[in-house]
Amino acid sequence: MIKRIGAMLLLIAFVAALIFFLFVYMPYWFKNESYRTDYSEHVEKYSTEYGIDKDFVYSVIRTESNFDPNVVSDAGAIGLMQMIEDSFDWVSSKLGESTLEFDDLFEPENSIKYGCYMLGYLYDKYGSYELAAAAYHSGMGEVDGWLSSGIVSIDNPNVDNFSGSNTRHYVNKVMRAFDKYKALDERK
């Protein structure tokens, strides 16, 4: 009888430890695994240099390529930050960079440098992460059109008012990831 009680107490302790692990530790572990911070040396360097929140950069990388530097989209965007050739040319001219070729964006550092410049520029121009993400995805002309027509307010951009379900979905996805990265940073 005493052996049964001891075995039962041991089983209860094991089940309690397992429940604690599954409900307390496991969600935190999964969040850390799914919200990666690969290439942190480059993200830290260029996000600081171009004045954009590093967590926002990680959110864009996660959404665009899920940290795969070799991704090529149907639209021809390449690299970690999925930049198209027109944007690459525009950033190259702004940076006075003439030595890199478009395919050099498959190199993580180059992709992060160019992406951080672009995101910093867009954030400075629009003053909100939502509008910066929308312009990164759909282009500045699209966002400028929303603002000039009054569809979207620069002072309080409502993602639900963004034209195009793909853009709304993209911005919501980036902003959810941004919130998660911020929350994980606060736990450190």
Short mmCIF file of C-alpha atoms in Angstrom, two decimals:
data_model
loop_
_atom_site.label_atom_id
_atom_site.label_comp_id
_atom_site.label_asym_id
_atom_site.label_seq_id
_atom_site.Cartn_x
_atom_site.Cartn_y
_atom_site.Cartn_z
CA MET A 1 0.00 0.00 0.00
CA ILE A 2 2.80 2.41 0.90
CA LYS A 3 4.57 1.56 -2.37
CA ARG A 4 1.39 2.39 -4.31
CA ILE A 5 1.01 5.74 -2.54
CA GLY A 6 4.67 6.53 -3.20
CA ALA A 7 4.32 5.58 -6.86
CA MET A 8 1.14 7.65 -7.13
CA LEU A 9 2.86 10.71 -5.57
CA LEU A 10 5.80 10.27 -7.92
CA LEU A 11 3.42 10.08 -10.89
CA ILE A 12 1.57 13.20 -9.72
CA ALA A 13 4.87 15.08 -9.32
CA PHE A 14 5.93 14.00 -12.82
CA VAL A 15 2.60 15.07 -14.35
CA ALA A 16 2.78 18.43 -12.52
CA ALA A 17 6.32 19.02 -13.81
CA LEU A 18 5.23 18.08 -17.33
CA ILE A 19 2.25 20.46 -17.19
CA PHE A 20 4.51 23.24 -15.88
CA PHE A 21 6.94 22.64 -18.74
CA LEU A 22 4.23 22.54 -21.41
CA PHE A 23 2.32 25.62 -20.27
CA VAL A 24 5.09 27.84 -18.89
CA TYR A 25 8.41 27.06 -20.54
CA MET A 26 7.37 25.60 -23.90
CA PRO A 27 5.47 28.65 -25.27
CA TYR A 28 8.45 30.88 -24.46
CA TRP A 29 10.82 28.40 -26.12
CA PHE A 30 8.66 28.17 -29.27
CA LYS A 31 8.39 31.96 -29.50
CA ASN A 32 12.15 32.27 -29.31
CA GLU A 33 12.58 29.61 -31.98
CA SER A 34 10.01 31.05 -34.40
CA TYR A 35 11.10 34.68 -33.89
CA ARG A 36 14.71 34.28 -34.90
CA THR A 37 17.39 36.94 -34.79
CA ASP A 38 19.86 35.53 -37.29
CA TYR A 39 22.41 37.94 -38.79
CA SER A 40 22.19 40.09 -35.65
CA GLU A 41 25.60 41.70 -36.22
CA HIS A 42 24.41 43.11 -39.56
CA VAL A 43 20.91 43.99 -38.34
CA GLU A 44 22.32 45.83 -35.30
CA LYS A 45 24.89 47.70 -37.39
CA TYR A 46 22.64 48.86 -40.24
CA SER A 47 19.45 49.44 -38.23
CA THR A 48 21.46 51.80 -36.02
CA GLU A 49 23.19 53.43 -38.98
CA TYR A 50 19.92 54.08 -40.83
CA GLY A 51 17.73 54.83 -37.80
CA ILE A 52 15.23 52.00 -37.92
CA ASP A 53 14.20 49.74 -35.04
CA LYS A 54 16.05 46.41 -35.21
CA ASP A 55 12.89 44.53 -34.21
CA PHE A 56 11.10 46.04 -37.19
CA VAL A 57 13.94 44.85 -39.44
CA TYR A 58 13.70 41.32 -38.01
CA SER A 59 9.94 41.44 -38.58
CA VAL A 60 10.38 42.37 -42.23
CA ILE A 61 13.04 39.69 -42.76
CA ARG A 62 10.83 37.08 -41.08
CA THR A 63 7.85 38.08 -43.23
CA GLU A 64 9.75 38.47 -46.50
CA SER A 65 12.10 35.48 -46.51
CA ASN A 66 11.88 33.70 -43.15
CA PHE A 67 15.65 34.22 -42.91
CA ASP A 68 16.45 32.35 -46.14
CA PRO A 69 18.98 34.49 -48.06
CA ASN A 70 18.44 32.58 -51.31
CA VAL A 71 14.72 33.26 -51.77
CA VAL A 72 13.51 34.66 -55.09
CA SER A 73 9.90 35.87 -55.30
CA ASP A 74 7.59 35.65 -58.31
CA ALA A 75 8.07 39.43 -58.68
CA GLY A 76 11.85 38.96 -58.90
CA ALA A 77 12.65 40.22 -55.39
CA ILE A 78 15.73 38.55 -53.93
CA GLY A 79 17.60 38.00 -50.70
CA LEU A 80 16.68 38.15 -47.04
CA MET A 81 14.81 41.42 -47.41
CA GLN A 82 13.29 40.62 -50.81
CA MET A 83 14.26 43.75 -52.73
CA ILE A 84 13.38 44.20 -56.40
CA GLU A 85 15.90 45.53 -58.89
CA ASP A 86 14.30 49.00 -59.21
CA SER A 87 14.52 49.47 -55.44
CA PHE A 88 18.10 48.19 -55.46
CA ASP A 89 19.01 50.76 -58.12
CA TRP A 90 17.27 53.54 -56.18
CA VAL A 91 19.05 52.67 -52.90
CA SER A 92 22.38 52.30 -54.72
CA SER A 93 22.01 55.83 -56.09
CA LYS A 94 21.09 57.21 -52.63
CA LEU A 95 24.10 55.48 -51.06
CA GLY A 96 26.43 56.45 -53.90
CA GLU A 97 27.18 52.75 -54.27
CA SER A 98 28.40 51.61 -57.67
CA THR A 99 30.33 48.43 -56.92
CA LEU A 100 27.43 46.13 -56.01
CA GLU A 101 25.30 44.27 -58.53
CA PHE A 102 21.66 43.31 -57.93
CA ASP A 103 22.60 39.64 -57.37
CA ASP A 104 24.86 40.75 -54.50
CA LEU A 105 21.65 41.02 -52.45
CA PHE A 106 21.84 37.25 -51.99
CA GLU A 107 24.66 38.08 -49.56
CA PRO A 108 22.92 38.68 -46.20
CA GLU A 109 24.96 41.75 -45.23
CA ASN A 110 24.19 43.53 -48.51
CA SER A 111 20.49 42.67 -48.33
CA ILE A 112 20.27 43.90 -44.74
CA LYS A 113 22.19 47.09 -45.51
CA TYR A 114 19.96 47.97 -48.45
CA GLY A 115 16.78 46.90 -46.68
CA CYS A 116 17.63 48.90 -43.55
CA TYR A 117 18.37 51.97 -45.65
CA MET A 118 15.03 51.62 -47.42
CA LEU A 119 13.07 50.99 -44.21
CA GLY A 120 14.79 53.91 -42.45
CA TYR A 121 13.98 56.19 -45.37
CA LEU A 122 10.34 55.06 -45.44
CA TYR A 123 9.95 55.43 -41.68
CA ASP A 124 11.43 58.95 -41.81
CA LYS A 125 9.14 59.85 -44.70
CA TYR A 126 5.89 58.50 -43.26
CA GLY A 127 6.50 58.52 -39.50
CA SER A 128 4.81 55.16 -38.88
CA TYR A 129 5.84 51.55 -39.08
CA GLU A 130 2.53 50.61 -40.72
CA LEU A 131 3.02 53.06 -43.59
CA ALA A 132 6.71 52.16 -43.90
CA ALA A 133 5.78 48.46 -44.21
CA ALA A 134 3.05 49.27 -46.74
CA ALA A 135 5.47 51.32 -48.86
CA TYR A 136 8.14 48.62 -48.61
CA HIS A 137 5.61 46.11 -49.92
CA SER A 138 3.59 48.18 -52.42
CA GLY A 139 5.80 51.16 -53.18
CA MET A 140 5.90 54.79 -52.15
CA GLY A 141 3.64 55.84 -55.03
CA GLU A 142 0.84 53.65 -53.71
CA VAL A 143 1.11 55.01 -50.16
CA ASP A 144 1.46 58.60 -51.39
CA GLY A 145 -1.76 58.08 -53.38
CA TRP A 146 -3.65 56.91 -50.28
CA LEU A 147 -2.41 59.89 -48.31
CA SER A 148 -3.14 62.51 -50.99
CA SER A 149 -6.64 61.14 -51.60
CA GLY A 150 -7.43 61.04 -47.88
CA ILE A 151 -8.06 57.27 -47.87
CA VAL A 152 -5.38 56.96 -45.19
CA SER A 153 -4.36 59.53 -42.58
CA ILE A 154 -0.65 60.02 -41.97
CA ASP A 155 -1.41 60.96 -38.35
CA ASN A 156 -3.32 57.79 -37.56
CA PRO A 157 -2.95 55.19 -40.32
CA ASN A 158 -5.59 52.48 -40.11
CA VAL A 159 -4.38 49.30 -41.83
CA ASP A 160 -8.00 48.42 -42.67
CA ASN A 161 -8.05 51.45 -45.00
CA PHE A 162 -4.99 50.33 -46.99
CA SER A 163 -5.89 49.42 -50.56
CA GLY A 164 -5.32 45.81 -51.55
CA SER A 165 -5.85 42.77 -49.39
CA ASN A 166 -2.27 41.60 -50.02
CA THR A 167 -0.90 44.85 -48.62
CA ARG A 168 -3.20 44.75 -45.60
CA HIS A 169 -2.24 41.13 -44.95
CA TYR A 170 1.47 41.91 -45.33
CA VAL A 171 1.37 44.93 -43.01
CA ASN A 172 -0.64 43.06 -40.38
CA LYS A 173 1.82 40.16 -40.54
CA VAL A 174 4.82 42.47 -40.15
CA MET A 175 3.20 44.37 -37.29
CA ARG A 176 2.24 41.17 -35.42
CA ALA A 177 5.84 39.98 -35.72
CA PHE A 178 7.08 43.41 -34.62
CA ASP A 179 4.89 43.20 -31.49
CA LYS A 180 6.26 39.70 -30.73
CA TYR A 181 9.88 40.78 -31.20
CA LYS A 182 9.30 43.76 -28.90
CA ALA A 183 7.72 41.51 -26.25
CA LEU A 184 10.63 39.06 -26.47
CA ASP A 185 13.11 41.93 -26.12
CA GLU A 186 11.35 43.05 -22.94
CA ARG A 187 11.77 39.57 -21.44
CA LYS A 188 15.56 39.62 -21.91
#
